[in-house]
Structure formats: C-alpha cells, structure tokens
Short mmCIF file of C-alpha atoms in Angstrom, two decimals:
data_model
loop_
_atom_site.label_atom_id
_atom_site.label_comp_id
_atom_site.label_asym_id
_atom_site.label_seq_id
_atom_site.Cartn_x
_atom_site.Cartn_y
_atom_site.Cartn_z
CA MET A 30 73.66 22.83 -19.44
CA PRO A 31 70.66 24.94 -18.32
CA ARG A 32 71.02 28.52 -19.40
CA PRO A 33 69.96 31.21 -16.84
CA SER A 34 68.11 33.39 -19.27
CA GLY A 35 64.63 34.91 -19.41
CA ARG A 36 62.33 34.22 -16.49
CA HIS A 37 64.66 31.49 -15.25
CA ALA A 38 67.46 34.02 -14.82
CA LEU A 39 65.15 36.51 -13.15
CA ARG A 40 64.17 33.93 -10.54
CA TRP A 41 67.81 33.29 -9.72
CA ALA A 42 68.51 37.02 -9.61
CA ALA A 43 65.60 37.49 -7.19
CA ALA A 44 66.99 34.69 -5.01
CA ALA A 45 70.40 36.37 -5.08
CA GLY A 46 68.83 39.63 -3.93
CA MET A 47 67.02 37.96 -1.05
CA ALA A 48 70.15 36.11 0.05
CA ALA A 49 72.31 39.24 -0.11
CA VAL A 50 69.86 41.48 1.72
CA GLY A 51 69.09 38.76 4.25
CA ALA A 52 72.76 38.47 5.11
CA GLY A 53 73.00 42.25 5.39
CA VAL A 54 70.03 42.45 7.75
CA VAL A 55 71.48 39.68 9.90
CA LEU A 56 74.84 41.44 10.09
CA GLY A 57 73.07 44.64 11.10
CA GLU A 58 71.25 42.84 13.92
CA LEU A 59 74.48 41.16 15.02
CA ALA A 60 76.29 44.50 15.09
CA ALA A 61 73.43 46.08 17.01
CA GLY A 62 73.50 43.23 19.52
CA LEU A 63 77.14 44.03 20.24
CA LEU A 64 77.13 47.81 19.89
CA SER A 65 73.58 49.02 20.54
CA PRO A 66 71.36 46.36 22.16
CA SER A 67 68.40 48.69 22.67
CA VAL A 68 68.28 50.03 19.08
CA SER A 69 68.80 47.97 15.93
CA PRO A 70 67.96 48.71 12.28
CA VAL A 71 64.96 46.38 12.32
CA THR A 72 63.50 47.70 15.58
CA ALA A 73 64.21 51.30 14.56
CA VAL A 74 62.40 50.92 11.24
CA GLY A 75 59.61 49.06 13.01
CA GLY A 76 59.33 51.93 15.47
CA VAL A 77 59.03 54.40 12.61
CA VAL A 78 56.28 52.25 11.10
CA ILE A 79 54.43 52.11 14.43
CA ASP A 80 54.70 55.89 14.78
CA ALA A 81 53.56 56.54 11.21
CA VAL A 82 50.57 54.25 10.72
CA PRO A 83 47.13 55.76 11.38
CA PRO A 84 45.50 55.03 14.76
CA GLY A 85 42.81 52.96 13.05
CA VAL A 86 45.46 50.56 11.74
CA LYS A 87 46.93 50.20 15.22
CA ASP A 88 43.48 49.48 16.64
CA TRP A 89 42.89 46.86 13.96
CA ALA A 90 46.26 45.21 14.65
CA ILE A 91 45.62 45.02 18.39
CA ALA A 92 42.07 43.75 17.85
CA VAL A 93 43.25 41.03 15.44
CA PHE A 94 46.61 40.04 16.93
CA GLY A 95 46.30 41.20 20.55
CA THR A 96 49.62 41.04 22.39
CA ALA A 97 51.15 39.32 19.32
CA ASP A 98 50.85 42.56 17.34
CA LYS A 99 54.61 43.13 17.38
CA LEU A 100 55.27 39.61 16.09
CA ALA A 101 52.78 40.26 13.29
CA LEU A 102 54.52 43.54 12.45
CA LEU A 103 57.91 41.83 12.31
CA GLY A 104 56.45 39.16 10.04
CA GLY A 105 55.02 41.83 7.76
CA MET A 106 58.35 43.65 7.73
CA ALA A 107 60.14 40.42 6.80
CA LEU A 108 57.77 39.94 3.86
CA VAL A 109 58.30 43.51 2.66
CA ILE A 110 62.09 43.22 3.01
CA ALA A 111 62.10 39.94 1.09
CA THR A 112 60.02 41.48 -1.70
CA LEU A 113 62.25 44.54 -2.01
CA ALA A 114 65.34 42.32 -1.91
CA ALA A 115 63.99 40.23 -4.79
CA VAL A 116 63.30 43.42 -6.75
CA ALA A 117 66.85 44.63 -6.05
CA GLY A 118 68.26 41.35 -7.38
CA ILE A 119 66.22 41.57 -10.60
CA LEU A 120 67.18 45.22 -11.14
CA GLU A 121 70.85 44.45 -10.60
CA TRP A 122 70.67 41.61 -13.11
CA ARG A 123 69.15 43.89 -15.69
CA ARG A 124 71.35 46.92 -15.06
CA ARG A 125 74.47 47.15 -12.97
CA PHE A 126 74.20 49.39 -9.87
CA ALA A 127 70.37 49.57 -10.07
CA GLY A 128 69.85 46.91 -7.41
CA GLN A 129 72.74 48.23 -5.36
CA ALA A 130 71.08 51.64 -5.36
CA VAL A 131 67.92 50.10 -3.89
CA ILE A 132 69.93 48.61 -1.03
CA VAL A 133 71.76 51.89 -0.43
CA VAL A 134 68.48 53.81 -0.26
CA PHE A 135 67.02 51.44 2.28
CA GLY A 136 70.28 51.39 4.19
CA LEU A 137 70.06 55.18 4.48
CA ALA A 138 66.43 54.84 5.56
CA GLY A 139 67.56 52.43 8.27
CA LEU A 140 70.26 54.87 9.33
CA GLY A 141 67.72 57.68 9.56
CA ALA A 142 65.40 55.48 11.60
CA VAL A 143 68.20 54.57 14.02
CA LEU A 144 69.26 58.20 14.43
CA GLY A 145 65.67 59.17 15.16
CA ARG A 146 65.17 56.70 18.02
CA ALA A 147 65.60 57.74 21.63
CA GLY A 148 68.45 55.89 23.30
CA ALA A 149 70.45 55.46 20.10
CA SER A 150 74.16 55.71 20.87
CA ALA A 151 76.90 56.92 18.55
CA THR A 152 77.83 53.29 17.87
CA ALA A 153 74.26 52.48 16.77
CA VAL A 154 74.88 54.05 13.35
CA ALA A 155 77.38 51.31 12.52
CA ALA A 156 74.69 48.61 12.27
CA PRO A 157 72.67 49.97 9.29
CA LEU A 158 75.87 51.03 7.51
CA LEU A 159 77.41 47.57 7.86
CA ALA A 160 74.15 45.98 6.74
CA ALA A 161 74.05 48.12 3.58
CA VAL A 162 77.73 47.57 2.74
CA LEU A 163 77.46 43.79 3.09
CA GLY A 164 74.19 43.69 1.17
CA VAL A 165 75.66 45.67 -1.73
CA GLY A 166 78.82 43.58 -1.80
CA LEU A 167 77.05 40.24 -1.71
CA LEU A 168 74.51 41.29 -4.32
CA ARG A 169 77.21 42.34 -6.75
CA TRP A 170 79.17 39.14 -6.10
CA LEU A 171 76.16 36.84 -6.57
CA ILE A 172 74.98 38.61 -9.73
CA ARG A 173 78.50 38.34 -11.13
CA ARG A 174 78.43 34.60 -10.44
CA LEU A 175 75.05 34.39 -12.16
CA GLY A 176 76.53 36.19 -15.15
CA GLN A 177 79.41 33.70 -15.26
CA TRP A 178 76.90 30.89 -15.37
CA GLN A 179 75.21 32.56 -18.31
CA ASP A 180 78.56 33.07 -20.05
CA ASP A 181 79.48 29.42 -19.56
CA ALA A 182 76.13 28.39 -21.02
CA ARG A 183 76.68 30.54 -24.11
CA VAL A 184 80.01 28.92 -24.96
CA GLY A 185 78.98 25.40 -23.94
CA LEU A 186 77.16 22.69 -25.79
CA PRO A 187 73.91 23.49 -27.61
CA HIS A 188 70.88 23.83 -25.35
CA ASP A 189 68.96 20.97 -26.96
CA ASP A 190 67.18 17.96 -25.51
CA THR A 191 69.27 15.65 -27.71
CA TRP A 192 72.22 16.44 -25.46
CA ALA A 193 70.31 15.61 -22.28
CA GLY A 194 72.38 13.51 -19.91
CA GLN A 195 75.55 14.11 -22.00
CA ARG A 196 76.40 17.74 -21.01
CA PRO A 197 78.99 18.13 -18.27
CA GLU A 198 78.04 20.10 -15.17
CA GLY A 199 79.00 23.71 -15.76
CA ALA A 200 81.55 25.31 -13.46
CA GLY A 201 79.65 28.62 -13.58
CA ARG A 202 76.42 26.99 -12.51
CA ARG A 203 78.15 25.20 -9.63
CA ARG A 204 79.86 28.37 -8.49
CA PHE A 205 76.62 30.37 -8.46
CA LEU A 206 74.54 27.75 -6.67
CA THR A 207 77.28 27.12 -4.13
CA SER A 208 77.65 30.85 -3.48
CA LEU A 209 73.91 31.29 -3.16
CA ALA A 210 73.57 28.36 -0.76
CA GLY A 211 76.57 29.53 1.25
CA THR A 212 75.11 33.01 1.61
CA ALA A 213 71.77 31.60 2.69
CA LEU A 214 73.44 29.31 5.24
CA LEU A 215 75.51 32.23 6.51
CA SER A 216 72.33 34.25 6.97
CA GLY A 217 70.63 31.42 8.82
CA ALA A 218 73.58 30.85 11.13
CA GLY A 219 73.92 34.57 11.72
CA GLY A 220 70.24 34.80 12.50
CA LEU A 221 70.56 32.11 15.14
CA ILE A 222 73.53 33.90 16.66
CA ALA A 223 71.72 37.25 16.56
CA SER A 224 68.68 35.77 18.30
CA SER A 225 70.87 34.27 21.00
CA LEU A 226 73.20 37.24 21.32
CA ARG A 227 71.69 38.81 24.39
CA GLY A 228 74.77 40.00 26.23
CA ALA A 229 73.23 43.30 27.36
CA ALA A 230 69.84 41.70 28.02
CA ASP A 231 71.45 38.94 30.03
CA ALA A 232 73.44 41.49 32.00
CA VAL A 233 70.34 43.51 32.90
CA ALA A 234 68.38 40.33 33.61
CA GLY A 235 71.23 39.20 35.86
CA VAL A 236 71.11 42.44 37.82
CA ARG A 237 67.35 42.07 38.13
CA SER A 238 67.57 38.48 39.36
CA LYS A 239 69.96 39.51 42.17
CA LEU A 240 67.94 42.56 43.21
CA ALA A 241 66.32 42.28 46.62
CA LEU A 242 63.44 44.69 46.98
CA PRO A 243 63.01 46.37 50.38
CA ALA A 244 60.00 45.64 52.51
CA PRO A 245 57.21 48.17 52.03
CA ALA A 246 56.67 50.84 54.64
CA SER A 247 52.97 50.53 53.81
CA ALA A 248 52.07 46.93 52.94
CA ALA A 249 49.16 45.99 50.70
CA PRO A 250 45.97 45.28 52.65
CA GLU A 251 45.12 41.62 53.04
CA ILE A 252 42.96 40.19 50.27
CA PRO A 253 39.49 39.74 51.79
CA ALA A 254 38.19 36.25 52.36
CA GLY A 255 36.00 35.19 49.46
CA ALA A 256 37.46 37.72 47.01
CA GLU A 257 38.34 34.77 44.76
CA LEU A 258 35.09 32.96 43.93
CA GLY A 259 36.77 29.77 42.78
CA VAL A 260 34.93 29.46 39.46
CA ALA A 261 37.04 27.63 36.87
CA ASN A 262 38.27 29.66 33.89
CA VAL A 263 37.46 33.04 35.44
CA ALA A 264 40.41 35.44 35.36
CA PRO A 265 42.39 35.10 38.60
CA LEU A 266 42.05 37.95 41.05
CA VAL A 267 45.80 38.65 40.80
CA THR A 268 47.24 38.24 37.31
CA PRO A 269 50.55 36.33 37.20
CA ASN A 270 53.40 38.34 35.69
CA LYS A 271 53.82 35.89 32.83
CA ASP A 272 50.17 36.32 31.84
CA PHE A 273 49.96 40.08 32.25
CA TYR A 274 49.11 41.87 29.03
CA ARG A 275 51.77 43.92 27.30
CA ILE A 276 50.90 46.73 24.88
CA ASP A 277 53.54 49.35 24.02
CA THR A 278 55.40 50.71 21.01
CA ALA A 279 58.76 49.04 21.77
CA LEU A 280 59.67 46.30 19.27
CA ARG A 281 62.72 45.54 21.41
CA VAL A 282 62.46 45.88 25.17
CA PRO A 283 64.63 48.81 26.33
CA LEU A 284 67.52 47.55 28.44
CA VAL A 285 68.02 49.93 31.34
CA ASP A 286 70.79 49.26 33.85
CA PRO A 287 69.42 50.29 37.25
CA GLY A 288 72.92 51.41 38.21
CA GLY A 289 72.78 54.10 35.54
CA TRP A 290 69.06 54.90 35.79
CA ARG A 291 68.08 58.45 36.62
CA LEU A 292 64.67 60.09 36.90
CA THR A 293 64.51 63.84 36.51
CA VAL A 294 61.62 66.13 37.39
CA THR A 295 61.73 69.21 35.16
CA GLY A 296 59.50 71.90 33.72
CA MET A 297 57.17 74.13 35.69
CA VAL A 298 58.59 73.37 39.12
CA ASP A 299 60.25 75.39 41.88
CA HIS A 300 63.13 72.94 42.09
CA GLU A 301 64.29 70.38 39.55
CA VAL A 302 64.84 66.98 41.16
CA GLU A 303 66.97 64.04 40.14
CA LEU A 304 66.53 60.59 41.61
CA ASP A 305 68.67 57.47 41.18
CA PHE A 306 67.62 53.88 41.72
CA GLN A 307 69.25 53.35 45.11
CA ALA A 308 67.73 56.59 46.40
CA LEU A 309 64.33 55.41 45.18
CA LEU A 310 64.67 52.06 46.96
CA ALA A 311 65.59 53.90 50.15
CA LYS A 312 62.27 55.76 50.16
CA PRO A 313 59.32 54.52 52.26
CA LEU A 314 57.67 52.34 49.63
CA THR A 315 53.97 51.60 49.29
CA GLU A 316 52.51 48.26 48.16
CA ARG A 317 49.04 48.15 46.61
CA HIS A 318 46.89 45.97 44.37
CA ILE A 319 45.98 48.05 41.30
CA THR A 320 44.14 47.00 38.14
CA ILE A 321 45.42 48.67 34.98
CA ALA A 322 43.90 48.53 31.50
CA CYS A 323 44.76 49.42 27.92
CA VAL A 324 42.51 51.86 26.09
CA SER A 325 42.55 49.42 23.15
CA ASN A 326 40.69 46.84 25.21
CA GLU A 327 37.52 45.90 23.36
CA VAL A 328 34.31 45.18 25.27
CA GLY A 329 34.91 41.74 26.73
CA GLY A 330 38.65 41.93 25.94
CA ASP A 331 41.63 40.78 27.99
CA LEU A 332 43.97 43.79 27.76
CA ILE A 333 43.56 44.33 31.49
CA GLY A 334 45.23 42.87 34.57
CA ASN A 335 45.52 43.21 38.33
CA ALA A 336 48.85 43.08 40.15
CA ARG A 337 50.42 43.87 43.52
CA TRP A 338 52.69 46.84 42.82
CA LEU A 339 55.50 48.17 45.01
CA GLY A 340 56.64 51.76 44.62
CA TRP A 341 57.01 55.27 45.92
CA PRO A 342 53.98 57.59 45.66
CA VAL A 343 54.51 60.04 42.82
CA ARG A 344 52.88 62.82 44.82
CA GLU A 345 55.79 62.76 47.28
CA LEU A 346 58.35 63.21 44.50
CA LEU A 347 56.33 66.02 42.93
CA ALA A 348 55.97 67.69 46.31
CA GLN A 349 59.76 67.89 46.50
CA ALA A 350 59.86 69.62 43.12
CA GLY A 351 57.00 72.03 43.87
CA PRO A 352 54.74 72.24 40.79
CA GLN A 353 53.77 75.79 39.84
CA LEU A 354 50.15 76.88 40.22
CA ASP A 355 49.28 77.06 36.52
CA ALA A 356 50.68 73.60 35.70
CA ASP A 357 48.04 70.93 34.99
CA MET A 358 49.89 68.05 33.31
CA VAL A 359 52.93 65.83 33.76
CA LEU A 360 54.59 64.59 30.58
CA SER A 361 56.38 61.35 31.44
CA ARG A 362 59.09 60.05 29.13
CA SER A 363 60.34 56.51 28.61
CA ALA A 364 63.91 55.43 27.94
CA ASP A 365 62.87 54.72 24.34
CA GLY A 366 61.36 58.20 23.88
CA TRP A 367 57.67 57.32 24.30
CA THR A 368 55.63 59.91 26.22
CA ALA A 369 52.37 60.11 28.13
CA GLY A 370 50.48 63.18 29.32
CA THR A 371 48.92 62.64 32.76
CA PRO A 372 46.70 65.14 34.59
CA LEU A 373 48.75 66.64 37.42
CA GLU A 374 45.78 66.32 39.78
CA VAL A 375 45.75 62.49 39.66
CA LEU A 376 49.45 62.37 40.50
CA THR A 377 49.06 64.64 43.52
CA ASP A 378 45.75 63.52 45.05
CA ASN A 379 45.30 60.70 47.55
CA ARG A 380 45.26 57.83 45.06
CA ASP A 381 48.17 55.41 45.01
CA ALA A 382 49.92 56.59 41.85
CA LEU A 383 53.31 54.90 42.13
CA LEU A 384 56.81 54.97 40.75
CA ALA A 385 56.72 51.18 40.75
CA VAL A 386 59.79 48.98 41.19
CA GLY A 387 58.03 45.71 42.03
CA MET A 388 55.27 43.57 40.59
CA ASN A 389 53.69 40.67 42.47
CA GLY A 390 56.56 40.37 44.92
CA GLU A 391 59.47 40.58 42.49
CA PRO A 392 61.32 43.31 40.59
CA LEU A 393 59.48 44.51 37.50
CA PRO A 394 59.93 42.14 34.55
CA LEU A 395 62.03 43.67 31.76
CA GLU A 396 59.04 43.87 29.43
CA HIS A 397 56.93 45.58 32.09
CA GLY A 398 59.28 48.48 32.69
CA PHE A 399 62.32 47.38 34.71
CA PRO A 400 63.71 49.09 36.64
CA VAL A 401 60.97 51.71 37.16
CA ARG A 402 57.56 52.45 35.66
CA LEU A 403 54.46 54.48 36.45
CA VAL A 404 51.24 52.89 37.71
CA VAL A 405 48.26 55.23 38.10
CA PRO A 406 44.86 53.95 39.27
CA GLY A 407 41.88 55.08 37.23
CA LEU A 408 43.55 56.05 33.94
CA TYR A 409 44.16 54.04 30.78
CA GLY A 410 47.80 53.18 30.23
CA TYR A 411 48.30 55.44 27.23
CA VAL A 412 48.11 58.50 29.49
CA SER A 413 49.70 57.08 32.61
CA ALA A 414 51.51 53.72 32.57
CA THR A 415 54.92 54.83 31.26
CA LYS A 416 57.42 51.97 31.38
CA TRP A 417 61.19 52.46 31.71
CA VAL A 418 60.39 55.99 32.89
CA THR A 419 63.25 58.52 32.92
CA GLU A 420 61.63 61.97 33.10
CA LEU A 421 58.62 63.74 34.57
CA LYS A 422 58.10 67.14 33.00
CA VAL A 423 55.57 69.30 34.82
CA THR A 424 53.79 71.32 32.15
CA ARG A 425 50.35 72.18 30.74
CA PHE A 426 48.01 70.41 28.36
CA ALA A 427 48.03 73.62 26.31
CA ASP A 428 51.79 73.37 25.81
CA ASP A 429 52.64 69.65 25.51
CA VAL A 430 51.08 66.42 24.26
CA GLY A 431 51.88 62.77 24.85
CA TYR A 432 52.53 60.21 22.12
CA TRP A 433 48.93 59.19 21.49
CA THR A 434 47.03 62.48 21.82
CA PRO A 435 48.06 63.95 18.43
CA ARG A 436 47.14 60.59 16.92
CA GLY A 437 43.49 61.12 17.71
CA TRP A 438 43.09 59.80 21.26
CA SER A 439 41.46 61.76 24.06
CA GLU A 440 43.55 63.91 26.33
CA ARG A 441 42.93 62.53 29.81
CA GLY A 442 41.82 58.89 29.45
CA PRO A 443 39.80 57.94 32.55
CA ILE A 444 38.99 54.22 32.64
CA LYS A 445 35.33 53.49 32.01
CA THR A 446 33.20 51.20 34.14
CA SER A 447 33.02 47.82 32.43
CA SER A 448 32.38 44.13 32.97
CA ARG A 449 33.11 40.84 31.27
CA ILE A 450 31.64 37.35 31.09
CA ASP A 451 34.46 34.81 31.36
CA VAL A 452 32.31 31.66 31.62
CA PRO A 453 30.65 30.21 29.75
CA ARG A 454 32.38 31.47 26.63
CA GLY A 455 30.22 32.78 23.83
CA GLY A 456 29.16 30.13 21.35
CA ARG A 457 29.72 27.27 23.78
CA SER A 458 27.19 24.53 24.45
CA VAL A 459 26.14 23.85 28.04
CA LYS A 460 23.76 21.43 29.70
CA ALA A 461 20.27 22.51 30.63
CA GLY A 462 19.69 23.31 34.31
CA THR A 463 21.39 25.93 36.45
CA VAL A 464 24.12 27.49 34.33
CA THR A 465 26.77 29.42 36.23
CA PHE A 466 27.88 32.66 34.64
CA ALA A 467 30.95 34.38 36.07
CA GLY A 468 33.52 37.01 35.25
CA VAL A 469 35.07 40.27 36.39
CA ALA A 470 34.01 43.92 36.59
CA TRP A 471 36.02 47.11 37.10
CA ALA A 472 35.58 50.82 37.79
CA GLN A 473 39.06 51.83 38.94
CA HIS A 474 39.28 54.48 41.65
CA ARG A 475 35.47 54.60 41.87
CA GLY A 476 34.84 50.99 42.78
CA VAL A 477 32.24 48.48 41.56
CA GLY A 478 28.92 48.67 43.40
CA LYS A 479 26.97 45.90 41.69
CA VAL A 480 26.92 43.59 38.68
CA GLU A 481 23.78 42.42 36.89
CA LEU A 482 22.89 40.00 34.09
CA ARG A 483 19.95 39.82 31.76
CA VAL A 484 18.81 37.09 29.41
CA ASN A 485 17.33 37.84 25.98
CA ARG A 486 16.97 41.55 26.91
CA GLY A 487 14.73 40.72 29.86
CA ASP A 488 14.92 42.01 33.43
CA TRP A 489 18.29 42.57 35.07
CA LYS A 490 19.19 40.07 37.79
CA PRO A 491 21.79 40.89 40.48
CA ALA A 492 24.90 38.74 40.55
CA GLU A 493 26.88 37.70 43.60
CA LEU A 494 29.73 40.17 43.89
CA ALA A 495 32.94 39.02 45.57
CA PRO A 496 34.46 41.31 48.23
CA ALA A 497 36.72 44.02 46.83
CA ILE A 498 40.41 44.40 47.56
CA SER A 499 39.96 48.13 47.00
CA ALA A 500 38.23 50.61 44.72
CA ASP A 501 41.32 50.41 42.48
CA THR A 502 40.93 46.72 41.60
CA TRP A 503 38.49 44.62 39.67
CA ARG A 504 36.02 42.29 41.35
CA GLN A 505 34.86 38.80 40.49
CA TRP A 506 31.16 38.02 40.20
CA LYS A 507 28.94 35.00 39.50
CA LEU A 508 25.29 34.13 38.98
CA GLY A 509 23.50 30.82 38.40
CA LEU A 510 20.63 31.03 35.92
CA PRO A 511 18.06 28.24 35.32
CA LEU A 512 18.03 27.68 31.56
CA GLY A 513 16.15 25.09 29.53
CA PRO A 514 17.15 23.88 26.05
CA GLY A 515 17.56 26.65 23.49
CA GLN A 516 19.77 29.59 22.55
CA TYR A 517 20.16 32.54 24.86
CA GLU A 518 21.73 35.97 24.62
CA VAL A 519 23.24 36.95 27.97
CA GLN A 520 24.52 40.44 28.79
CA VAL A 521 26.35 41.86 31.79
CA ARG A 522 26.60 45.37 33.17
CA ALA A 523 28.34 46.94 36.17
CA THR A 524 27.44 49.96 38.26
CA ASP A 525 30.05 51.92 40.19
CA LEU A 526 29.79 52.89 43.85
CA SER A 527 28.42 56.32 42.97
CA GLY A 528 25.44 54.66 41.28
CA ALA A 529 26.53 55.42 37.71
CA PRO A 530 25.85 52.41 35.46
CA GLN A 531 28.05 51.11 32.69
CA VAL A 532 27.36 52.80 29.35
CA GLU A 533 25.05 50.66 27.19
CA GLU A 534 25.71 52.38 23.87
CA SER A 535 28.37 50.59 21.84
CA ALA A 536 31.43 52.66 20.96
CA PRO A 537 34.85 51.68 19.57
CA VAL A 538 38.07 51.91 21.53
CA ALA A 539 39.05 55.20 19.87
CA PRO A 540 39.22 57.91 21.00
CA SER A 541 38.57 57.26 24.71
CA GLY A 542 37.87 53.57 25.32
CA ALA A 543 35.18 51.10 24.23
CA THR A 544 31.69 51.05 25.73
CA GLY A 545 28.75 48.66 25.55
CA TYR A 546 27.55 45.52 27.28
CA HIS A 547 29.59 42.36 26.90
CA THR A 548 27.22 39.90 25.26
CA VAL A 549 27.55 36.15 24.79
CA THR A 550 25.29 33.64 23.06
CA VAL A 551 24.95 30.29 24.79
CA ASP A 552 23.50 27.12 23.27
CA VAL A 553 21.79 25.09 26.03
CA LYS A 554 21.40 21.39 25.30
CA SER A 555 19.03 18.99 27.02
#
C-alpha cells in the first residue's frame, strides 16, 4: 500500500491542517451567527486588518477593486488562513502540539480582535474560542489517523512495484481519507448554513420592510423639467439604491434594531440629549436631493451618487443640546465604532445636513445605514456620512480626531468641484460626424455654473448644462462635437457658481480628494 512518508506525508498533513482549521472557522461563523450576528471572528480580524493597513494600501484596494474591496479582502484572508492551516498541519505531523499551538495563537488573536470591536457582546467571545477548540481537536484527530496509515504501511507488504495490484487496501489509509473527506464535507455544509444563517439580519430586514416612513414636513422640490438629458449610458440624475456606491470599513453590515436604537448628543453642550427612533420619526422631517461622494473617488470615478434623502436637520438637534462657544467639531460614532469628525459650522448653518431615515422613498437599506445615518452636503463621506450613527459628541478638532484623520487624511474634507465624461467611454471607437459627449458635474453646496470641453488641448467649448435640482446635487451636461476620422483627446472641466474653475493640476485622492481633468481618448472611424 502507499506509504505516507516524505513529501507525500507532508501534503496529506497540510490537507489535514486546512480541513481542521476550515471546520473551526466555519463553526466560529456559525456560533457568531447565533450569538453575535454583528461581530464574528472573520469580520473582527478583517476589521483589524482594515484599521492597520496604511492609507496607501486602502487607496490601492479601492482603486483596483472599487466597491468589491471587501470581497477582495475576504478572499485574501481566506488564502492566508489556508496557508497558515497547511503550515499548522505540517508542524503537527513533525512534532506533536506544534501545529496545535499555531491554531491556539490565532484563536487568541481572533478573540482579541472580537473583544476590540465596538458592538461585541459578552457572548461574542464564544465564537473564536469554539473555533480554536474544534480546530485543535480535529487537527490532532486527523494527524493521528495519518500516523495510523503510516503505521499500517510499515507492517504491511513491501512497498515494491512487484506487489502492485496484489496489496489489500489498508484500513489506516481508508480511515484517514474518510476522516479527511468527512471533515471537508462538514466544513462545506457548515459554510452553507453559516451563509444562510441570517436570523438577526432577517429580523432587522423584516422590521425595515414593515416600516412606514412619515410624510415630510418639507418635501423635496420638484425636479426641474429637462434636468435629465436623456443621453444613453449617462449616470441617472437620481441613483437607484441598488446601484449606490458603498465604501465603509464594515466587513459585516451592523444590524441595528430600530426599537433599541438611541442617539446621544454629548460633550461640550449645555444639555446632553438622547433621541430614540420613534421620537425621531415624530419630528418634522425634511426631504432633499443630495449628492454625496467618497474621498477615494478618482478623477472620472463612480464613487459618487445622488439620492432623495428624508431626515431631521441636524442643526435642530444640536440646538436642543446647546453647543458651547469654543466647540468647533462634532465627532459622530457608528454602531460598529467608526468615527467621523465634522466641522460644527456645517451642521449648524442653513445647509440640509440630515439625520437621514429614508433614501429614495424607502427606509435606508441596511448597508446604507439603517435605521439612521448622517448626510451632509458639501463634505466627503469620511468626515460626514456616518452610517448606523449612535452618538454625536460636540468637541474640538484640537481634542478629538475621526477614524481617517490620524491615517493621513485632511481634517475637514470639503468636496472639490469635478466633472466626468460618461459617454463615449475612453478607448471606444465612434463614427465620424457629430459625436455627442455627455456626463455629470458636481460642486456640492456651491453649485455648478458651467461645464466646458476641449479637444486636443484646444479652446474650451461650453456644453449644454441641464437645469439643477439644487446647489447640493450634480448636474448632467452634453455637447455635440464635429469630429472627422482620427484619434482625439477630450477633456472636461466644471466651474462653480462663484466662478472658481475645477483644479487642472492632477493630484491623488489622498489626503483631500483627487483633482485634475477627466480625459478620454476617442478613436473616430470613417
């Protein structure tokens, strides 16, 4: 019979390690699904990774993977876990307890990650502990079975080709392979159950689906006639919820029951205020179209969207608390512990900064902050758009910082005037004649005054600018250009209503948002 020795044995030991650790990870996720739906070992470790990696790595991940960055991180984590599991199996084969020690160490790391996450309950600690215990037990059991296979081979018939086809199947070999396959199948089945075990998520989603939002006391102004230019493949004026970009640090969407949600206003205030969800819905709500953007949006990127938001003006809540004169910042905190530092002035002036409960006529989607989030016109999301918000701490920039500021991003984050060519896409071939260029431009809370195009660095030509919903939303534009056969470089720029043009100099997204003209190259065919 085949003897599991040398490299052959090491391969089987590595497989045993991967099967054992895989089963442990699955059990941890199953336990978390039952005991701590918002925090699991995998999401906790992933959160630690997100917090620890340098800002440049985050920028690279968003630039390469876009809104699939979390899926890419999970894939990378799976690869790392599989590699470490294989190493644990090999170490355990070579020396008893060595591989088990590796699993214990990473189990403790998972426990530390869970304990460090906001929203972790006392029951959350059970998941990484159970994962480690099962992983250790299965690894020892599988390595013992592998050893029995080796023992059977040593006392069996000679390992010689002359005996090929005559040796009986070894009991040890059968036991090991059956155990390995059974563990792998158990992991696969458990994984399917874990992925479908959404009791808490289903409960919150059920509450959301039955929630009837009140009518706004101040309805959104009517969208002006002609605000949608009707050019195919240009971003719609109002972004559907399902297409709205999502960038945050939460690997698993926090599950917040609106019945237990509370928002507290603390810090440098005359009176601390606490607000529950029903009290918020009873307030005179405001409905407005507001375009929000991520600071990681590259020139020409799609990490931006426009929606009709329903909420209560933040300035009214802060007025109840009475901010002290020397306060200049509000540190908002999410249910998962994420924070943003927003200038106090933009939350108390006349702009429509909202504690939003609705998005495009329905309650906020879970992934966009249900039940309550912040929406602030004119600021990038990293300093304003806190989802699943639970606290507003009135403070000072000199005393507190949000999540991203100590990681190298600017303190206040005003959105920069920008524009984008949606059609034709760069690198596409078009027919000679009048070629229609179209796209969107934005200068939130200042408003877009004009959009211009130039071809091959020539003179700027004014585009047709669609009517604006408000100064807080983007605007569509289009321009037909007569182009003969050849290749053309086409650039776009916007100018805000104050007359300040879009910055031409190219700059990366860090530390305060990308600048430069969106440029496409078009191949015109006869």
